[in-house]
CSV table of C-alpha atoms in Angstrom, one decimal:
chain,number,residue,atom,x,y,z
A,1,MET,CA,0.1,-0.1,0.1
A,2,ALA,CA,2.8,2.3,0.8
A,3,SER,CA,4.3,1.9,-2.7
A,4,LEU,CA,0.9,2.8,-4.4
A,5,THR,CA,0.5,5.7,-2.3
A,6,SER,CA,3.9,7.0,-3.4
A,7,ILE,CA,3.0,6.5,-6.9
A,8,SER,CA,-0.2,8.3,-6.5
A,9,GLN,CA,1.2,11.2,-4.9
A,10,LEU,CA,4.1,11.2,-7.7
A,11,ASN,CA,1.3,11.3,-10.5
A,12,LYS,CA,-0.5,14.3,-8.9
A,13,THR,CA,2.8,16.3,-8.7
A,14,ARG,CA,3.9,15.4,-12.3
A,15,PHE,CA,0.6,16.2,-14.2
A,16,GLN,CA,-0.3,19.3,-12.0
A,17,THR,CA,-0.5,22.6,-14.2
A,18,PRO,CA,2.5,24.7,-13.5
A,19,PRO,CA,1.5,28.1,-12.0
A,20,GLN,CA,3.0,30.1,-15.0
A,21,ALA,CA,1.1,28.2,-17.2
A,22,GLN,CA,-2.2,28.5,-15.8
A,23,PHE,CA,-4.6,31.4,-17.5
A,24,HIS,CA,-4.2,34.7,-15.4
A,25,PRO,CA,-7.3,36.9,-15.5
A,26,ASN,CA,-5.2,39.8,-16.6
A,27,LEU,CA,-4.2,38.2,-20.0
A,28,ALA,CA,-5.5,39.6,-23.1
A,29,SER,CA,-8.8,37.7,-23.6
A,30,ASP,CA,-8.9,37.9,-27.5
A,31,PHE,CA,-8.6,34.2,-27.5
A,32,LEU,CA,-10.9,33.5,-24.3
A,33,PRO,CA,-14.6,33.6,-24.4
A,34,LYS,CA,-15.9,36.3,-22.4
A,35,LYS,CA,-19.3,35.1,-22.2
A,36,ARG,CA,-21.6,32.2,-23.5
A,37,GLY,CA,-21.9,32.4,-27.4
A,38,SER,CA,-19.4,35.3,-27.9
A,39,ILE,CA,-17.0,35.7,-30.6
A,40,LEU,CA,-13.9,34.0,-29.8
A,41,PHE,CA,-11.5,35.4,-32.5
A,42,GLN,CA,-11.5,36.1,-36.2
A,43,GLY,CA,-8.9,36.4,-38.7
A,44,HIS,CA,-6.6,34.5,-41.2
A,45,PHE,CA,-4.1,31.6,-40.1
A,46,ARG,CA,-2.2,28.9,-41.8
A,47,ASN,CA,-2.7,25.2,-41.3
A,48,LEU,CA,0.2,22.8,-40.8
A,49,ALA,CA,0.5,22.6,-44.5
A,50,GLY,CA,1.0,26.4,-44.9
A,51,VAL,CA,-2.2,27.0,-46.7
A,52,PRO,CA,-4.2,30.0,-45.7
A,53,MET,CA,-7.1,29.5,-43.5
A,54,LYS,CA,-10.1,31.8,-42.5
A,55,VAL,CA,-11.2,31.3,-38.8
A,56,LYS,CA,-14.7,31.8,-38.3
A,57,THR,CA,-16.8,32.6,-35.2
A,58,ALA,CA,-17.7,30.3,-32.3
A,59,GLY,CA,-21.1,29.1,-32.0
A,60,LYS,CA,-22.9,28.6,-28.8
A,61,ASN,CA,-21.1,25.6,-27.9
A,62,GLY,CA,-17.9,27.2,-28.3
A,63,VAL,CA,-16.6,25.4,-31.2
A,64,VAL,CA,-14.5,27.4,-33.6
A,65,SER,CA,-14.5,26.4,-37.4
A,66,ALA,CA,-11.9,27.1,-39.9
A,67,THR,CA,-12.0,26.8,-43.8
A,68,THR,CA,-9.2,27.0,-46.3
A,69,ALA,CA,-9.2,30.2,-48.0
A,70,GLU,CA,-10.1,29.9,-51.6
A,71,LYS,CA,-7.3,30.9,-54.2
A,72,PRO,CA,-7.8,34.0,-56.1
A,73,LYS,CA,-9.6,33.0,-59.4
A,74,LYS,CA,-7.3,33.5,-62.5
A,75,ARG,CA,-8.8,35.9,-64.8
A,76,TYR,CA,-8.4,35.6,-68.6
A,77,PRO,CA,-8.1,38.6,-70.8
A,78,GLY,CA,-11.5,39.7,-72.0
A,79,GLU,CA,-13.3,37.4,-69.6
A,80,ALA,CA,-15.1,40.1,-67.6
A,81,LYS,CA,-16.8,41.1,-70.9
A,82,GLY,CA,-17.9,37.8,-71.9
A,83,PHE,CA,-16.5,34.9,-73.7
A,84,VAL,CA,-16.6,36.6,-77.3
A,85,GLU,CA,-14.1,39.2,-76.0
A,86,GLU,CA,-11.8,36.5,-75.0
A,87,MET,CA,-12.0,35.2,-78.5
A,88,ARG,CA,-11.4,38.5,-80.1
A,89,PHE,CA,-8.5,39.0,-77.8
A,90,VAL,CA,-6.6,35.7,-79.0
A,91,ALA,CA,-7.5,36.3,-82.5
A,92,MET,CA,-6.2,40.1,-82.6
A,93,ARG,CA,-2.8,38.6,-81.0
A,94,LEU,CA,-2.5,36.5,-84.3
A,95,HIS,CA,-2.7,39.5,-86.7
A,96,THR,CA,0.4,41.5,-87.6
A,97,ARG,CA,1.0,44.9,-86.2
A,98,GLU,CA,0.0,46.4,-89.5
A,99,GLN,CA,-3.2,44.5,-89.5
A,100,ALA,CA,-4.2,45.4,-85.6
A,101,LYS,CA,-2.7,47.4,-82.8
A,102,GLU,CA,-2.7,44.3,-80.6
A,103,GLY,CA,-1.1,42.2,-83.4
A,104,GLU,CA,2.0,40.3,-82.3
A,105,LYS,CA,2.7,38.1,-85.4
A,106,GLU,CA,5.7,38.8,-87.7
A,107,VAL,CA,4.8,39.5,-91.3
A,108,LYS,CA,5.9,36.1,-93.2
A,109,GLU,CA,3.3,35.4,-95.8
A,110,PRO,CA,2.5,37.6,-98.9
A,111,GLU,CA,-1.4,38.1,-97.6
A,112,GLU,CA,-0.2,39.5,-94.2
A,113,ARG,CA,1.5,42.5,-96.0
A,114,PRO,CA,-0.7,45.7,-96.3
A,115,VAL,CA,-3.3,45.2,-98.7
A,116,ALA,CA,-2.2,48.3,-100.6
A,117,LYS,CA,1.1,46.4,-101.5
A,118,TRP,CA,-1.2,43.5,-103.0
A,119,GLU,CA,-1.2,42.6,-106.9
A,120,PRO,CA,-4.4,40.7,-107.0
A,121,SER,CA,-5.6,39.0,-110.4
A,122,ILE,CA,-9.2,38.4,-111.6
A,123,ASP,CA,-8.4,34.6,-111.7
A,124,GLY,CA,-6.9,34.5,-108.3
A,125,TYR,CA,-10.0,36.4,-106.9
A,126,LEU,CA,-12.4,34.2,-108.6
A,127,ARG,CA,-10.6,31.0,-107.0
A,128,PHE,CA,-10.8,33.0,-103.5
A,129,LEU,CA,-14.6,33.6,-104.0
A,130,VAL,CA,-15.2,30.0,-105.1
A,131,ASP,CA,-13.4,28.5,-102.3
A,132,SER,CA,-15.0,30.9,-100.0
A,133,LYS,CA,-18.3,29.9,-101.0
A,134,LEU,CA,-17.7,26.5,-100.4
A,135,VAL,CA,-16.6,27.1,-96.8
A,136,TYR,CA,-19.8,29.1,-96.2
A,137,ASP,CA,-22.2,26.5,-97.7
A,138,THR,CA,-20.5,24.0,-95.3
A,139,LEU,CA,-21.0,26.3,-92.3
A,140,GLU,CA,-24.4,27.0,-93.0
A,141,GLY,CA,-25.4,23.6,-93.8
A,142,ILE,CA,-23.8,22.5,-90.4
A,143,ILE,CA,-25.7,25.1,-88.6
A,144,GLU,CA,-29.1,23.9,-90.4
A,145,LYS,CA,-28.4,20.3,-89.5
A,146,ALA,CA,-27.7,21.1,-85.8
A,147,ALA,CA,-25.7,18.0,-84.8
A,148,PHE,CA,-25.6,19.9,-81.3
A,149,PRO,CA,-28.3,21.8,-80.1
A,150,SER,CA,-26.2,25.0,-79.4
A,151,TYR,CA,-25.8,25.2,-83.3
A,152,ALA,CA,-29.5,25.8,-83.7
A,153,GLU,CA,-28.8,29.4,-82.1
A,154,PHE,CA,-26.9,30.4,-85.0
A,155,GLY,CA,-29.3,29.9,-87.9
A,156,ASN,CA,-30.6,32.8,-89.9
A,157,THR,CA,-28.5,35.4,-87.9
A,158,GLY,CA,-28.3,37.7,-91.3
A,159,LEU,CA,-24.5,37.0,-91.4
A,160,GLU,CA,-24.7,34.2,-94.0
A,161,ARG,CA,-22.8,34.7,-97.2
A,162,SER,CA,-23.5,31.8,-99.4
A,163,GLY,CA,-26.3,33.3,-101.0
A,164,SER,CA,-24.4,36.8,-101.7
A,165,LEU,CA,-21.3,34.8,-103.1
A,166,ALA,CA,-23.7,32.8,-105.6
A,167,LYS,CA,-24.8,36.2,-107.0
A,168,ASP,CA,-21.3,37.4,-107.3
A,169,LEU,CA,-20.1,34.4,-109.1
A,170,GLU,CA,-23.4,34.6,-111.6
A,171,TRP,CA,-22.1,38.4,-112.3
A,172,PHE,CA,-18.7,37.3,-113.1
A,173,LYS,CA,-20.0,34.5,-115.4
A,174,GLU,CA,-22.0,37.3,-117.1
A,175,GLN,CA,-18.8,39.2,-117.6
A,176,GLY,CA,-17.4,36.2,-119.7
A,177,HIS,CA,-15.1,34.8,-116.9
A,178,VAL,CA,-14.9,31.1,-116.2
A,179,ILE,CA,-15.9,30.0,-112.8
A,180,PRO,CA,-13.4,27.5,-111.5
A,181,GLU,CA,-14.0,24.4,-109.3
A,182,PRO,CA,-13.1,24.7,-105.6
A,183,SER,CA,-9.4,24.1,-105.1
A,184,GLU,CA,-7.6,22.3,-102.3
A,185,PRO,CA,-7.6,25.1,-99.8
A,186,GLY,CA,-11.5,25.4,-99.8
A,187,ASN,CA,-11.9,21.6,-100.0
A,188,CYS,CA,-9.4,21.0,-97.1
A,189,TYR,CA,-11.3,23.6,-94.8
A,190,ALA,CA,-14.8,22.2,-95.7
A,191,GLU,CA,-13.7,18.7,-95.1
A,192,TYR,CA,-12.1,19.7,-91.7
A,193,LEU,CA,-15.3,21.7,-90.6
A,194,LYS,CA,-17.6,18.6,-91.1
A,195,GLU,CA,-15.4,16.3,-89.2
A,196,LEU,CA,-15.1,19.0,-86.2
A,197,SER,CA,-18.8,19.9,-86.1
A,198,ASP,CA,-19.6,16.1,-85.5
A,199,LYS,CA,-17.6,15.6,-82.6
A,200,ASP,CA,-16.1,18.9,-81.0
A,201,PRO,CA,-18.8,21.9,-80.6
A,202,GLN,CA,-16.5,24.2,-79.0
A,203,ALA,CA,-13.6,24.0,-81.6
A,204,PHE,CA,-16.1,24.5,-84.3
A,205,ILE,CA,-17.5,27.4,-82.6
A,206,CYS,CA,-14.1,28.9,-82.8
A,207,HIS,CA,-14.0,28.6,-86.6
A,208,PHE,CA,-17.8,30.0,-86.8
A,209,TYR,CA,-16.7,33.1,-84.9
A,210,ASN,CA,-13.6,33.8,-86.7
A,211,ILE,CA,-14.8,33.2,-90.2
A,212,TYR,CA,-18.0,35.6,-90.0
A,213,PHE,CA,-16.4,38.2,-87.9
A,214,ALA,CA,-13.2,38.5,-89.7
A,215,HIS,CA,-15.0,38.7,-93.0
A,216,SER,CA,-17.2,41.6,-91.5
A,217,ALA,CA,-13.8,43.5,-90.5
A,218,GLY,CA,-10.9,43.0,-92.2
A,219,GLY,CA,-12.6,41.2,-95.0
A,220,ARG,CA,-14.8,44.3,-96.0
A,221,MET,CA,-11.5,46.3,-96.1
A,222,ILE,CA,-9.6,43.7,-98.4
A,223,GLY,CA,-12.8,43.5,-100.7
A,224,ARG,CA,-12.8,47.4,-101.1
A,225,LYS,CA,-9.0,47.5,-102.0
A,226,VAL,CA,-9.2,44.5,-104.5
A,227,ALA,CA,-12.3,45.9,-106.2
A,228,GLU,CA,-10.3,49.4,-106.6
A,229,LYS,CA,-7.5,47.5,-108.2
A,230,ILE,CA,-9.2,44.8,-110.7
A,231,LEU,CA,-13.0,45.7,-110.5
A,232,ASN,CA,-13.1,49.5,-111.3
A,233,GLY,CA,-14.4,49.8,-107.7
A,234,LYS,CA,-17.4,47.6,-108.0
A,235,GLU,CA,-18.9,46.5,-104.5
A,236,LEU,CA,-19.8,42.7,-104.6
A,237,GLU,CA,-22.7,41.3,-102.7
A,238,PHE,CA,-20.2,39.2,-100.8
A,239,TYR,CA,-19.6,42.6,-98.7
A,240,LYS,CA,-23.3,43.7,-98.2
A,241,TRP,CA,-25.5,42.8,-95.5
A,242,ASP,CA,-29.3,43.2,-95.2
A,243,GLY,CA,-30.0,45.5,-92.0
A,244,ASP,CA,-27.6,47.2,-89.4
A,245,LEU,CA,-24.5,45.1,-89.7
A,246,SER,CA,-23.2,46.1,-86.4
A,247,GLN,CA,-26.5,45.2,-84.9
A,248,LEU,CA,-26.5,41.6,-86.6
A,249,LEU,CA,-23.1,41.2,-85.1
A,250,GLN,CA,-24.0,42.2,-81.6
A,251,ASN,CA,-26.9,39.5,-81.9
A,252,VAL,CA,-24.5,36.9,-82.6
A,253,ARG,CA,-22.0,38.0,-79.8
A,254,ASP,CA,-24.9,37.6,-77.4
A,255,LYS,CA,-25.8,34.1,-78.7
A,256,LEU,CA,-22.3,33.1,-78.5
A,257,ASN,CA,-21.6,34.5,-75.0
A,258,LYS,CA,-24.9,32.6,-73.8
A,259,VAL,CA,-23.8,29.2,-75.4
A,260,ALA,CA,-20.6,29.5,-73.9
A,261,GLU,CA,-22.0,30.1,-70.1
A,262,ASN,CA,-22.7,26.4,-70.3
A,263,TRP,CA,-19.1,25.4,-71.0
A,264,THR,CA,-16.5,24.6,-68.4
A,265,ARG,CA,-13.3,26.6,-68.1
A,266,GLU,CA,-11.4,23.7,-70.0
A,267,GLU,CA,-14.0,23.6,-72.8
A,268,LYS,CA,-13.5,27.5,-73.2
A,269,ASN,CA,-9.6,27.1,-73.3
A,270,HIS,CA,-10.0,24.4,-75.9
A,271,CYS,CA,-12.3,26.8,-78.0
A,272,LEU,CA,-9.6,29.4,-77.9
A,273,GLU,CA,-6.7,27.1,-78.8
A,274,GLU,CA,-8.4,26.5,-82.0
A,275,THR,CA,-8.2,29.8,-83.2
A,276,GLU,CA,-4.7,29.4,-84.8
A,277,LYS,CA,-5.9,26.6,-87.0
A,278,SER,CA,-8.9,28.9,-88.2
A,279,PHE,CA,-6.2,31.5,-89.0
A,280,LYS,CA,-4.2,29.0,-91.0
A,281,TYR,CA,-7.2,27.5,-93.0
A,282,SER,CA,-8.5,31.0,-93.8
A,283,GLY,CA,-5.0,32.3,-94.7
A,284,ASP,CA,-4.7,29.5,-97.3
A,285,ILE,CA,-8.0,30.7,-98.8
A,286,LEU,CA,-7.1,34.4,-98.7
A,287,ARG,CA,-3.6,33.7,-100.4
A,288,LEU,CA,-5.5,32.6,-103.7
A,289,ILE,CA,-6.2,36.4,-104.3
A,290,LEU,CA,-2.6,36.8,-105.1
A,291,SER,CA,-2.0,33.5,-106.9
C-alpha cells in the first residue's frame, strides 16, 4: 500500500499544471470567451501545410470552425466582358501590327502584307470567291443540320454569305469569266469543318466566330481594296448585308456568350486554342487572291 500511495502522489505532482502556465485573469482575452456564445476570434491563419485558413466565429457551443481560404480565381483577358471578348483578344494577337494594334505576329506570308501592296488578279480573286463559297455553304449546312443543340442558335443570323457569293459568281460569269471548281484550300477547310462539327462543338464554334467576324471587319477592307485594283471599284454582294451590320454582329455575340455560359473553363480554353488553326485555313484561302 505504501508503494501505491507514493505512485499516486508522484502522479499528482507530475501532471499538475505549473503556475506560470495557468490562465491569468489579466491576460488579453482575444482567445478566451467572455461570455457564452460570444465571438472567440477572427482572422486569417495558416494550417500545418502552410495553406491560408480563415477562422470563423464560435457558436454557442464554443466550437471554432476554420476553412481553407480559396485561391484567387485566374482572370483571362477579356473574360469580364464575356467569352466573345476572350475570342477576340486571342484572334487579335494572331494579326500583325500592320493589321491590328494588338497584333503580335511577324509578317511572313504575302497576304500578311498591307493590302495596298497586293497585286491581285481576276483569276486569283475568282478562286478565292469559289473556295469561300464552299466554306460558307458548309458552315450554313452544319448550322441547319444542328448536330449539337447549340448550333441551332446560329441559324438565320443575317451574317450568312452563301447566297451573296452565288450572286457574285453569277455576275462574273455574265462578264465572260469561267468559274473554276473549288481548289485544295477550300476543299480541305470544308472537310475539316464537317469532321469537327460532329465531334467537337467548342472547336467548331471557334471557326464559326472567326470566319464570320473576320469577314465583317478585315474582309470588307480587303474587298474594297481589291475592287479598286481590278473591278473598277465595284462592290460585290459578298460585302453587303441586309440591315444594320453592327446590330447583326451584336446579336450573334450575345448568342455566343449565352452558349459559352454552359461550358467549363477547360472547354472555353479548348475553343480558344483552335483559333490558330482557323487562321491557317482562312489564310490559305485568302492567299488565292494573289495566285
